[in-house]
Amino acid sequence: MSAPTAGIVESETSTGDVGTVILLGPPGAGKGTQAKVISARFEIPQISTGDLLRENVSHETELGKKAKQVMNSGELVPDQLVCDMVAERLSHGDCRKGFILDGFPRTVSQAGWLDRFLASQVFENKKCFGAPIVIQYVVEYNALLQRLTGRRSCPTCGRIYNVHFQPPRTADVCDVDGTRLVTRKDDREDVIVERLKAYEQQTLPLVEYYQSRGRLLKIDADRPMEQVAAETLAAIENGDRL
Ligand code: AMP
C-alpha cells in the first residue's frame, strides 16, 4: 500500500469505489427506493436521515423527543441536530469506502457543513473527500401527491409499496416477510403539503449550490422505477466523467 499522503489513506480497492453519493429530490421522488438499489449494487450503506430520525423517535431518545413534533408537522428538524446525527453515523466502519446520503443535506447550511466535514475526515476511500456525485430526482407536483398518499412500507424489512402503482400481492401485507404494512404519520395530505413546501423553500436552493460545483445530474423520476434505477447506476458508474 502506498504511504498515506496529506491525511488521506489510499485504498488498494479504490478503483470502482463510488465515494459520496447524494440523492436530492422532493419527498416521494423515490430516493429511498433508488438508495436501496445503489446500496446493493456498490455495497455501500444507505444513510437516510428520515429513517434515523424515525428510529430516534420510536426509541424516545433525547433527539427523538426534540424531532417528533417538527416531523409530524412536515417541517425540517434544526440543522445542528441533524448534522450531529449524520457525523455520528458517518463515523461507523461501514462508511469507509463510500455511502449514500438519502434526504441529507436538505438546506444550504447542511450542504456547507457536509463539505467541511468531508474535507476534515479520513475515510479509506479518497473519493469520499472529493466532490460528491449528486443526483436530483425530478417529479411533477401532482404525481408526488399521488405517490405519497399511496405509500405504504414494511416496518420489518423497510420495503416500500404504493397502493396505486406497486401494490403488494396481498393487500396491506409485505410480499417478503408477511408483516402488515404501515402508512407513515407524515404521509397525510395536510402534512404532505407542508413537506413539499419545505422542499421548495429550503432544499431546492441546493440544486444551484451543487450545479455551480459541476456535479449535479438531473434524472426524470416520473418513470418506472427500473428505468430510473438503470439511469442512476449508469450515472454513478460514469461518475468520474460527470
Ligand atoms: P424523509 O423520510 O426524508 O421524508 O424525512 C421525514 C422528516 O424527517 C422530514 O419531513 C423532516 O422533518 C425530517 N428530516 C429528514 N431529513 C432531514 C434533514 N436532512 N434536515 C432536517 N430535517 C430532516
PDB file of C-alpha atoms and ligand atoms in Angstrom:
ATOM      1  CA  MET A   1       0.000   0.000   0.000  1.00  0.00           C
ATOM      2  CA  SER A   2       1.302   3.492  -0.784  1.00  0.00           C
ATOM      3  CA  ALA A   3       2.124   5.760   2.154  1.00  0.00           C
ATOM      4  CA  PRO A   4      -0.706   7.943   3.427  1.00  0.00           C
ATOM      5  CA  THR A   5      -0.388  11.437   1.981  1.00  0.00           C
ATOM      6  CA  ALA A   6      -1.801  14.643   3.463  1.00  0.00           C
ATOM      7  CA  GLY A   7      -4.083  12.735   5.824  1.00  0.00           C
ATOM      8  CA  ILE A   8      -5.512  10.584   3.028  1.00  0.00           C
ATOM      9  CA  VAL A   9      -5.186   6.829   3.296  1.00  0.00           C
ATOM     10  CA  GLU A  10      -5.003   5.422  -0.214  1.00  0.00           C
ATOM     11  CA  SER A  11      -7.233   2.394  -0.671  1.00  0.00           C
ATOM     12  CA  GLU A  12      -5.946  -0.535  -2.689  1.00  0.00           C
ATOM     13  CA  THR A  13      -9.507  -1.129  -3.821  1.00  0.00           C
ATOM     14  CA  SER A  14     -10.445   2.458  -4.519  1.00  0.00           C
ATOM     15  CA  THR A  15     -10.822   1.875  -8.268  1.00  0.00           C
ATOM     16  CA  GLY A  16     -14.517   1.281  -8.755  1.00  0.00           C
ATOM     17  CA  ASP A  17     -15.461   2.647  -5.327  1.00  0.00           C
ATOM     18  CA  VAL A  18     -18.029   5.379  -5.573  1.00  0.00           C
ATOM     19  CA  GLY A  19     -17.341   7.690  -2.623  1.00  0.00           C
ATOM     20  CA  THR A  20     -20.127  10.018  -1.556  1.00  0.00           C
ATOM     21  CA  VAL A  21     -23.478   9.848  -3.346  1.00  0.00           C
ATOM     22  CA  ILE A  22     -26.134  12.430  -2.513  1.00  0.00           C
ATOM     23  CA  LEU A  23     -29.739  11.857  -3.520  1.00  0.00           C
ATOM     24  CA  LEU A  24     -31.674  15.066  -3.870  1.00  0.00           C
ATOM     25  CA  GLY A  25     -35.374  15.292  -4.616  1.00  0.00           C
ATOM     26  CA  PRO A  26     -38.740  16.017  -3.050  1.00  0.00           C
ATOM     27  CA  PRO A  27     -40.448  13.609  -0.663  1.00  0.00           C
ATOM     28  CA  GLY A  28     -41.959  10.823  -2.764  1.00  0.00           C
ATOM     29  CA  ALA A  29     -39.449  11.122  -5.618  1.00  0.00           C
ATOM     30  CA  GLY A  30     -38.190   7.600  -4.917  1.00  0.00           C
ATOM     31  CA  LYS A  31     -34.877   8.426  -3.183  1.00  0.00           C
ATOM     32  CA  GLY A  32     -35.303   5.609  -0.656  1.00  0.00           C
ATOM     33  CA  THR A  33     -36.098   3.024  -3.334  1.00  0.00           C
ATOM     34  CA  GLN A  34     -33.155   4.095  -5.510  1.00  0.00           C
ATOM     35  CA  ALA A  35     -30.830   4.226  -2.483  1.00  0.00           C
ATOM     36  CA  LYS A  36     -31.565   0.544  -1.828  1.00  0.00           C
ATOM     37  CA  VAL A  37     -30.663  -0.338  -5.433  1.00  0.00           C
ATOM     38  CA  ILE A  38     -27.404   1.647  -5.249  1.00  0.00           C
ATOM     39  CA  SER A  39     -26.569   0.147  -1.872  1.00  0.00           C
ATOM     40  CA  ALA A  40     -26.994  -3.414  -3.184  1.00  0.00           C
ATOM     41  CA  ARG A  41     -25.003  -2.730  -6.359  1.00  0.00           C
ATOM     42  CA  PHE A  42     -21.997  -0.927  -4.822  1.00  0.00           C
ATOM     43  CA  GLU A  43     -22.108  -2.399  -1.305  1.00  0.00           C
ATOM     44  CA  ILE A  44     -22.171   0.930   0.461  1.00  0.00           C
ATOM     45  CA  PRO A  45     -24.693   1.901   3.164  1.00  0.00           C
ATOM     46  CA  GLN A  46     -27.834   3.950   2.660  1.00  0.00           C
ATOM     47  CA  ILE A  47     -27.935   6.729   5.212  1.00  0.00           C
ATOM     48  CA  SER A  48     -31.463   8.095   5.377  1.00  0.00           C
ATOM     49  CA  THR A  49     -31.801  10.962   7.836  1.00  0.00           C
ATOM     50  CA  GLY A  50     -35.583  10.450   7.844  1.00  0.00           C
ATOM     51  CA  ASP A  51     -35.142   6.784   8.874  1.00  0.00           C
ATOM     52  CA  LEU A  52     -32.534   7.678  11.522  1.00  0.00           C
ATOM     53  CA  LEU A  53     -34.810  10.345  12.959  1.00  0.00           C
ATOM     54  CA  ARG A  54     -37.804   7.967  12.984  1.00  0.00           C
ATOM     55  CA  GLU A  55     -35.665   5.407  14.840  1.00  0.00           C
ATOM     56  CA  ASN A  56     -34.804   8.059  17.418  1.00  0.00           C
ATOM     57  CA  VAL A  57     -38.479   8.950  17.768  1.00  0.00           C
ATOM     58  CA  SER A  58     -39.534   5.328  18.267  1.00  0.00           C
ATOM     59  CA  HIS A  59     -36.770   4.748  20.847  1.00  0.00           C
ATOM     60  CA  GLU A  60     -37.715   8.022  22.586  1.00  0.00           C
ATOM     61  CA  THR A  61     -34.124   9.292  22.660  1.00  0.00           C
ATOM     62  CA  GLU A  62     -33.399  12.946  23.535  1.00  0.00           C
ATOM     63  CA  LEU A  63     -33.021  13.672  19.815  1.00  0.00           C
ATOM     64  CA  GLY A  64     -36.248  11.788  19.069  1.00  0.00           C
ATOM     65  CA  LYS A  65     -38.160  13.854  21.643  1.00  0.00           C
ATOM     66  CA  LYS A  66     -36.903  17.078  20.065  1.00  0.00           C
ATOM     67  CA  ALA A  67     -37.591  15.926  16.487  1.00  0.00           C
ATOM     68  CA  LYS A  68     -41.017  14.289  16.870  1.00  0.00           C
ATOM     69  CA  GLN A  69     -43.229  17.376  16.839  1.00  0.00           C
ATOM     70  CA  VAL A  70     -41.350  19.010  13.964  1.00  0.00           C
ATOM     71  CA  MET A  71     -41.518  15.852  11.849  1.00  0.00           C
ATOM     72  CA  ASN A  72     -45.243  15.418  12.440  1.00  0.00           C
ATOM     73  CA  SER A  73     -45.815  18.965  11.167  1.00  0.00           C
ATOM     74  CA  GLY A  74     -43.834  18.360   7.968  1.00  0.00           C
ATOM     75  CA  GLU A  75     -41.168  20.949   8.790  1.00  0.00           C
ATOM     76  CA  LEU A  76     -37.417  20.404   8.955  1.00  0.00           C
ATOM     77  CA  VAL A  77     -35.564  19.385  12.105  1.00  0.00           C
ATOM     78  CA  PRO A  78     -32.931  22.021  13.108  1.00  0.00           C
ATOM     79  CA  ASP A  79     -29.665  21.747  11.130  1.00  0.00           C
ATOM     80  CA  GLN A  80     -27.424  21.252  14.151  1.00  0.00           C
ATOM     81  CA  LEU A  81     -29.359  18.229  15.425  1.00  0.00           C
ATOM     82  CA  VAL A  82     -29.346  16.558  12.007  1.00  0.00           C
ATOM     83  CA  CYS A  83     -25.663  17.319  11.303  1.00  0.00           C
ATOM     84  CA  ASP A  84     -24.594  15.861  14.681  1.00  0.00           C
ATOM     85  CA  MET A  85     -26.605  12.728  13.931  1.00  0.00           C
ATOM     86  CA  VAL A  86     -25.021  12.388  10.459  1.00  0.00           C
ATOM     87  CA  ALA A  87     -21.499  12.934  11.855  1.00  0.00           C
ATOM     88  CA  GLU A  88     -22.078  10.108  14.310  1.00  0.00           C
ATOM     89  CA  ARG A  89     -23.422   7.785  11.581  1.00  0.00           C
ATOM     90  CA  LEU A  90     -20.516   8.538   9.199  1.00  0.00           C
ATOM     91  CA  SER A  91     -18.052   7.505  11.909  1.00  0.00           C
ATOM     92  CA  HIS A  92     -19.195   3.871  11.579  1.00  0.00           C
ATOM     93  CA  GLY A  93     -16.797   1.496   9.836  1.00  0.00           C
ATOM     94  CA  ASP A  94     -19.194   0.652   7.015  1.00  0.00           C
ATOM     95  CA  CYS A  95     -18.834   4.198   5.604  1.00  0.00           C
ATOM     96  CA  ARG A  96     -15.108   3.968   4.890  1.00  0.00           C
ATOM     97  CA  LYS A  97     -15.491   3.214   1.196  1.00  0.00           C
ATOM     98  CA  GLY A  98     -18.475   5.372   0.450  1.00  0.00           C
ATOM     99  CA  PHE A  99     -22.080   6.000   1.413  1.00  0.00           C
ATOM    100  CA  ILE A 100     -25.393   7.193   0.051  1.00  0.00           C
ATOM    101  CA  LEU A 101     -26.994  10.202   1.674  1.00  0.00           C
ATOM    102  CA  ASP A 102     -30.761   9.966   1.264  1.00  0.00           C
ATOM    103  CA  GLY A 103     -32.594  13.069   2.442  1.00  0.00           C
ATOM    104  CA  PHE A 104     -29.436  14.899   3.523  1.00  0.00           C
ATOM    105  CA  PRO A 105     -28.380  17.649   3.005  1.00  0.00           C
ATOM    106  CA  ARG A 106     -31.714  19.436   2.892  1.00  0.00           C
ATOM    107  CA  THR A 107     -30.630  23.043   3.454  1.00  0.00           C
ATOM    108  CA  VAL A 108     -27.732  25.100   2.087  1.00  0.00           C
ATOM    109  CA  SER A 109     -26.365  25.291   5.608  1.00  0.00           C
ATOM    110  CA  GLN A 110     -26.325  21.452   5.874  1.00  0.00           C
ATOM    111  CA  ALA A 111     -24.544  21.252   2.490  1.00  0.00           C
ATOM    112  CA  GLY A 112     -21.856  23.678   3.672  1.00  0.00           C
ATOM    113  CA  TRP A 113     -21.434  21.680   6.866  1.00  0.00           C
ATOM    114  CA  LEU A 114     -21.123  18.448   4.853  1.00  0.00           C
ATOM    115  CA  ASP A 115     -18.407  19.903   2.587  1.00  0.00           C
ATOM    116  CA  ARG A 116     -16.391  20.987   5.615  1.00  0.00           C
ATOM    117  CA  PHE A 117     -16.997  17.688   7.407  1.00  0.00           C
ATOM    118  CA  LEU A 118     -15.908  15.530   4.453  1.00  0.00           C
ATOM    119  CA  ALA A 119     -12.784  17.642   3.969  1.00  0.00           C
ATOM    120  CA  SER A 120     -11.819  17.100   7.597  1.00  0.00           C
ATOM    121  CA  GLN A 121     -12.308  13.331   7.769  1.00  0.00           C
ATOM    122  CA  VAL A 122     -10.106  10.392   6.944  1.00  0.00           C
ATOM    123  CA  PHE A 123     -12.093   7.838   5.007  1.00  0.00           C
ATOM    124  CA  GLU A 124     -10.482   4.778   3.466  1.00  0.00           C
ATOM    125  CA  ASN A 125     -11.668   5.837   0.019  1.00  0.00           C
ATOM    126  CA  LYS A 126     -10.165   9.141  -1.062  1.00  0.00           C
ATOM    127  CA  LYS A 127     -13.183   9.747  -3.304  1.00  0.00           C
ATOM    128  CA  CYS A 128     -15.194  10.486  -0.160  1.00  0.00           C
ATOM    129  CA  PHE A 129     -13.204  13.705   0.172  1.00  0.00           C
ATOM    130  CA  GLY A 130     -13.799  14.918  -3.361  1.00  0.00           C
ATOM    131  CA  ALA A 131     -16.926  16.394  -4.849  1.00  0.00           C
ATOM    132  CA  PRO A 132     -19.821  14.035  -4.223  1.00  0.00           C
ATOM    133  CA  ILE A 133     -21.975  12.678  -7.025  1.00  0.00           C
ATOM    134  CA  VAL A 134     -25.300  14.492  -6.624  1.00  0.00           C
ATOM    135  CA  ILE A 135     -28.395  13.081  -8.299  1.00  0.00           C
ATOM    136  CA  GLN A 136     -31.557  15.151  -8.414  1.00  0.00           C
ATOM    137  CA  TYR A 137     -34.767  13.192  -8.989  1.00  0.00           C
ATOM    138  CA  VAL A 138     -37.355  15.336 -10.730  1.00  0.00           C
ATOM    139  CA  VAL A 139     -41.078  14.541 -10.378  1.00  0.00           C
ATOM    140  CA  GLU A 140     -44.052  16.790 -11.074  1.00  0.00           C
ATOM    141  CA  TYR A 141     -46.114  18.044  -8.060  1.00  0.00           C
ATOM    142  CA  ASN A 142     -49.391  16.125  -8.642  1.00  0.00           C
ATOM    143  CA  ALA A 143     -47.546  12.859  -9.240  1.00  0.00           C
ATOM    144  CA  LEU A 144     -45.764  13.368  -5.919  1.00  0.00           C
ATOM    145  CA  LEU A 145     -49.057  13.871  -4.089  1.00  0.00           C
ATOM    146  CA  GLN A 146     -50.400  10.610  -5.529  1.00  0.00           C
ATOM    147  CA  ARG A 147     -47.212   8.730  -4.697  1.00  0.00           C
ATOM    148  CA  LEU A 148     -47.118   9.955  -1.105  1.00  0.00           C
ATOM    149  CA  THR A 149     -50.769   9.359  -0.292  1.00  0.00           C
ATOM    150  CA  GLY A 150     -50.482   5.790  -1.719  1.00  0.00           C
ATOM    151  CA  ARG A 151     -47.204   4.943   0.003  1.00  0.00           C
ATOM    152  CA  ARG A 152     -47.060   2.006   2.415  1.00  0.00           C
ATOM    153  CA  SER A 153     -43.953   0.494   3.955  1.00  0.00           C
ATOM    154  CA  CYS A 154     -42.979  -2.668   5.765  1.00  0.00           C
ATOM    155  CA  PRO A 155     -41.858  -1.925   9.351  1.00  0.00           C
ATOM    156  CA  THR A 156     -39.766  -5.130   9.347  1.00  0.00           C
ATOM    157  CA  CYS A 157     -37.729  -5.057   6.110  1.00  0.00           C
ATOM    158  CA  GLY A 158     -38.284  -1.447   5.023  1.00  0.00           C
ATOM    159  CA  ARG A 159     -39.631  -2.369   1.580  1.00  0.00           C
ATOM    160  CA  ILE A 160     -41.751   0.386   0.080  1.00  0.00           C
ATOM    161  CA  TYR A 161     -45.007  -0.202  -1.837  1.00  0.00           C
ATOM    162  CA  ASN A 162     -47.593   2.032  -3.458  1.00  0.00           C
ATOM    163  CA  VAL A 163     -51.266   1.085  -3.488  1.00  0.00           C
ATOM    164  CA  HIS A 164     -51.665   2.767  -6.912  1.00  0.00           C
ATOM    165  CA  PHE A 165     -48.516   1.707  -8.781  1.00  0.00           C
ATOM    166  CA  GLN A 166     -46.737  -1.066  -6.901  1.00  0.00           C
ATOM    167  CA  PRO A 167     -49.236  -2.850  -4.670  1.00  0.00           C
ATOM    168  CA  PRO A 168     -48.232  -5.879  -2.605  1.00  0.00           C
ATOM    169  CA  ARG A 169     -49.601  -9.257  -3.788  1.00  0.00           C
ATOM    170  CA  THR A 170     -51.990  -9.355  -0.803  1.00  0.00           C
ATOM    171  CA  ALA A 171     -53.498  -6.017   0.252  1.00  0.00           C
ATOM    172  CA  ASP A 172     -51.610  -4.407   3.167  1.00  0.00           C
ATOM    173  CA  VAL A 173     -49.179  -7.321   3.649  1.00  0.00           C
ATOM    174  CA  CYS A 174     -45.453  -7.348   2.819  1.00  0.00           C
ATOM    175  CA  ASP A 175     -44.566  -9.785  -0.013  1.00  0.00           C
ATOM    176  CA  VAL A 176     -41.194 -10.507   1.593  1.00  0.00           C
ATOM    177  CA  ASP A 177     -41.997 -11.290   5.227  1.00  0.00           C
ATOM    178  CA  GLY A 178     -45.780 -11.138   5.648  1.00  0.00           C
ATOM    179  CA  THR A 179     -45.676  -8.142   8.031  1.00  0.00           C
ATOM    180  CA  ARG A 180     -48.688  -5.796   7.987  1.00  0.00           C
ATOM    181  CA  LEU A 181     -47.772  -2.637   6.035  1.00  0.00           C
ATOM    182  CA  VAL A 182     -47.960   0.793   7.650  1.00  0.00           C
ATOM    183  CA  THR A 183     -48.612   4.347   6.477  1.00  0.00           C
ATOM    184  CA  ARG A 184     -46.191   6.959   7.755  1.00  0.00           C
ATOM    185  CA  LYS A 185     -47.704   9.567  10.083  1.00  0.00           C
ATOM    186  CA  ASP A 186     -46.416  12.361   7.848  1.00  0.00           C
ATOM    187  CA  ASP A 187     -47.968  10.882   4.680  1.00  0.00           C
ATOM    188  CA  ARG A 188     -51.303  12.600   5.479  1.00  0.00           C
ATOM    189  CA  GLU A 189     -52.285  15.108   2.817  1.00  0.00           C
ATOM    190  CA  ASP A 190     -52.085  18.223   5.044  1.00  0.00           C
ATOM    191  CA  VAL A 191     -48.597  17.242   6.242  1.00  0.00           C
ATOM    192  CA  ILE A 192     -47.510  16.294   2.706  1.00  0.00           C
ATOM    193  CA  VAL A 193     -48.311  19.819   1.512  1.00  0.00           C
ATOM    194  CA  GLU A 194     -46.068  21.224   4.279  1.00  0.00           C
ATOM    195  CA  ARG A 195     -43.246  18.805   3.404  1.00  0.00           C
ATOM    196  CA  LEU A 196     -43.397  19.781  -0.272  1.00  0.00           C
ATOM    197  CA  LYS A 197     -43.365  23.462   0.748  1.00  0.00           C
ATOM    198  CA  ALA A 198     -40.286  22.871   2.922  1.00  0.00           C
ATOM    199  CA  TYR A 199     -38.616  21.151  -0.043  1.00  0.00           C
ATOM    200  CA  GLU A 200     -39.315  24.056  -2.421  1.00  0.00           C
ATOM    201  CA  GLN A 201     -38.242  26.745   0.013  1.00  0.00           C
ATOM    202  CA  GLN A 202     -35.285  25.145   1.799  1.00  0.00           C
ATOM    203  CA  THR A 203     -33.981  22.260  -0.316  1.00  0.00           C
ATOM    204  CA  LEU A 204     -34.379  23.425  -3.932  1.00  0.00           C
ATOM    205  CA  PRO A 205     -31.655  26.093  -3.473  1.00  0.00           C
ATOM    206  CA  LEU A 206     -29.261  23.125  -3.188  1.00  0.00           C
ATOM    207  CA  VAL A 207     -29.713  22.466  -6.904  1.00  0.00           C
ATOM    208  CA  GLU A 208     -27.944  25.751  -7.619  1.00  0.00           C
ATOM    209  CA  TYR A 209     -25.382  25.028  -4.874  1.00  0.00           C
ATOM    210  CA  TYR A 210     -24.314  21.729  -6.458  1.00  0.00           C
ATOM    211  CA  GLN A 211     -24.822  22.837 -10.071  1.00  0.00           C
ATOM    212  CA  SER A 212     -22.286  25.612  -9.571  1.00  0.00           C
ATOM    213  CA  ARG A 213     -19.844  22.964  -8.333  1.00  0.00           C
ATOM    214  CA  GLY A 214     -20.374  20.966 -11.544  1.00  0.00           C
ATOM    215  CA  ARG A 215     -21.543  17.707 -10.020  1.00  0.00           C
ATOM    216  CA  LEU A 216     -25.314  17.702 -10.368  1.00  0.00           C
ATOM    217  CA  LEU A 217     -27.114  15.201 -12.528  1.00  0.00           C
ATOM    218  CA  LYS A 218     -30.870  15.508 -13.080  1.00  0.00           C
ATOM    219  CA  ILE A 219     -32.886  12.347 -13.625  1.00  0.00           C
ATOM    220  CA  ASP A 220     -36.542  12.289 -14.675  1.00  0.00           C
ATOM    221  CA  ALA A 221     -38.041  10.098 -11.943  1.00  0.00           C
ATOM    222  CA  ASP A 222     -41.585  10.186 -13.317  1.00  0.00           C
ATOM    223  CA  ARG A 223     -40.931   6.822 -14.990  1.00  0.00           C
ATOM    224  CA  PRO A 224     -40.958   3.162 -13.948  1.00  0.00           C
ATOM    225  CA  MET A 225     -38.568   2.557 -11.062  1.00  0.00           C
ATOM    226  CA  GLU A 226     -36.436   0.091 -13.129  1.00  0.00           C
ATOM    227  CA  GLN A 227     -35.696   2.754 -15.762  1.00  0.00           C
ATOM    228  CA  VAL A 228     -34.782   5.285 -13.113  1.00  0.00           C
ATOM    229  CA  ALA A 229     -32.560   2.687 -11.423  1.00  0.00           C
ATOM    230  CA  ALA A 230     -30.757   1.829 -14.676  1.00  0.00           C
ATOM    231  CA  GLU A 231     -30.020   5.509 -15.319  1.00  0.00           C
ATOM    232  CA  THR A 232     -28.953   6.038 -11.715  1.00  0.00           C
ATOM    233  CA  LEU A 233     -26.482   3.138 -11.719  1.00  0.00           C
ATOM    234  CA  ALA A 234     -25.051   4.213 -15.083  1.00  0.00           C
ATOM    235  CA  ALA A 235     -24.625   7.765 -13.780  1.00  0.00           C
ATOM    236  CA  ILE A 236     -22.714   6.564 -10.734  1.00  0.00           C
ATOM    237  CA  GLU A 237     -20.547   4.218 -12.797  1.00  0.00           C
ATOM    238  CA  ASN A 238     -19.661   7.165 -15.050  1.00  0.00           C
ATOM    239  CA  GLY A 239     -19.192   9.418 -12.022  1.00  0.00           C
ATOM    240  CA  ASP A 240     -15.675  10.436 -12.931  1.00  0.00           C
ATOM    241  CA  ARG A 241     -16.875  11.835 -16.220  1.00  0.00           C
ATOM    242  CA  LEU A 242     -19.747  13.914 -14.829  1.00  0.00           C
TER     243      LEU A 242
HETATM  244  P1  AMP B   1     -37.978  11.813   4.974  1.00  0.00           P
HETATM  245  O1  AMP B   1     -38.197  10.419   5.423  1.00  0.00           O
HETATM  246  O2  AMP B   1     -36.655  12.011   4.305  1.00  0.00           O
HETATM  247  O3  AMP B   1     -39.124  12.347   4.136  1.00  0.00           O
HETATM  248  O4  AMP B   1     -37.928  12.717   6.300  1.00  0.00           O
HETATM  249  C1  AMP B   1     -39.009  12.776   7.205  1.00  0.00           C
HETATM  250  C2  AMP B   1     -38.892  14.026   8.065  1.00  0.00           C
HETATM  251  O5  AMP B   1     -37.680  13.972   8.824  1.00  0.00           O
HETATM  252  C3  AMP B   1     -38.809  15.337   7.295  1.00  0.00           C
HETATM  253  O6  AMP B   1     -40.090  15.834   6.940  1.00  0.00           O
HETATM  254  C4  AMP B   1     -38.102  16.228   8.316  1.00  0.00           C
HETATM  255  O7  AMP B   1     -38.985  16.655   9.344  1.00  0.00           O
HETATM  256  C5  AMP B   1     -37.102  15.268   8.940  1.00  0.00           C
HETATM  257  N1  AMP B   1     -35.811  15.271   8.202  1.00  0.00           N
HETATM  258  C6  AMP B   1     -35.270  14.253   7.472  1.00  0.00           C
HETATM  259  N2  AMP B   1     -34.079  14.596   6.966  1.00  0.00           N
HETATM  260  C7  AMP B   1     -33.851  15.876   7.366  1.00  0.00           C
HETATM  261  C8  AMP B   1     -32.802  16.796   7.159  1.00  0.00           C
HETATM  262  N3  AMP B   1     -31.726  16.492   6.397  1.00  0.00           N
HETATM  263  N4  AMP B   1     -32.912  18.023   7.735  1.00  0.00           N
HETATM  264  C9  AMP B   1     -33.964  18.348   8.503  1.00  0.00           C
HETATM  265  N5  AMP B   1     -34.998  17.534   8.730  1.00  0.00           N
HETATM  266  C10 AMP B   1     -34.957  16.292   8.172  1.00  0.00           C
END
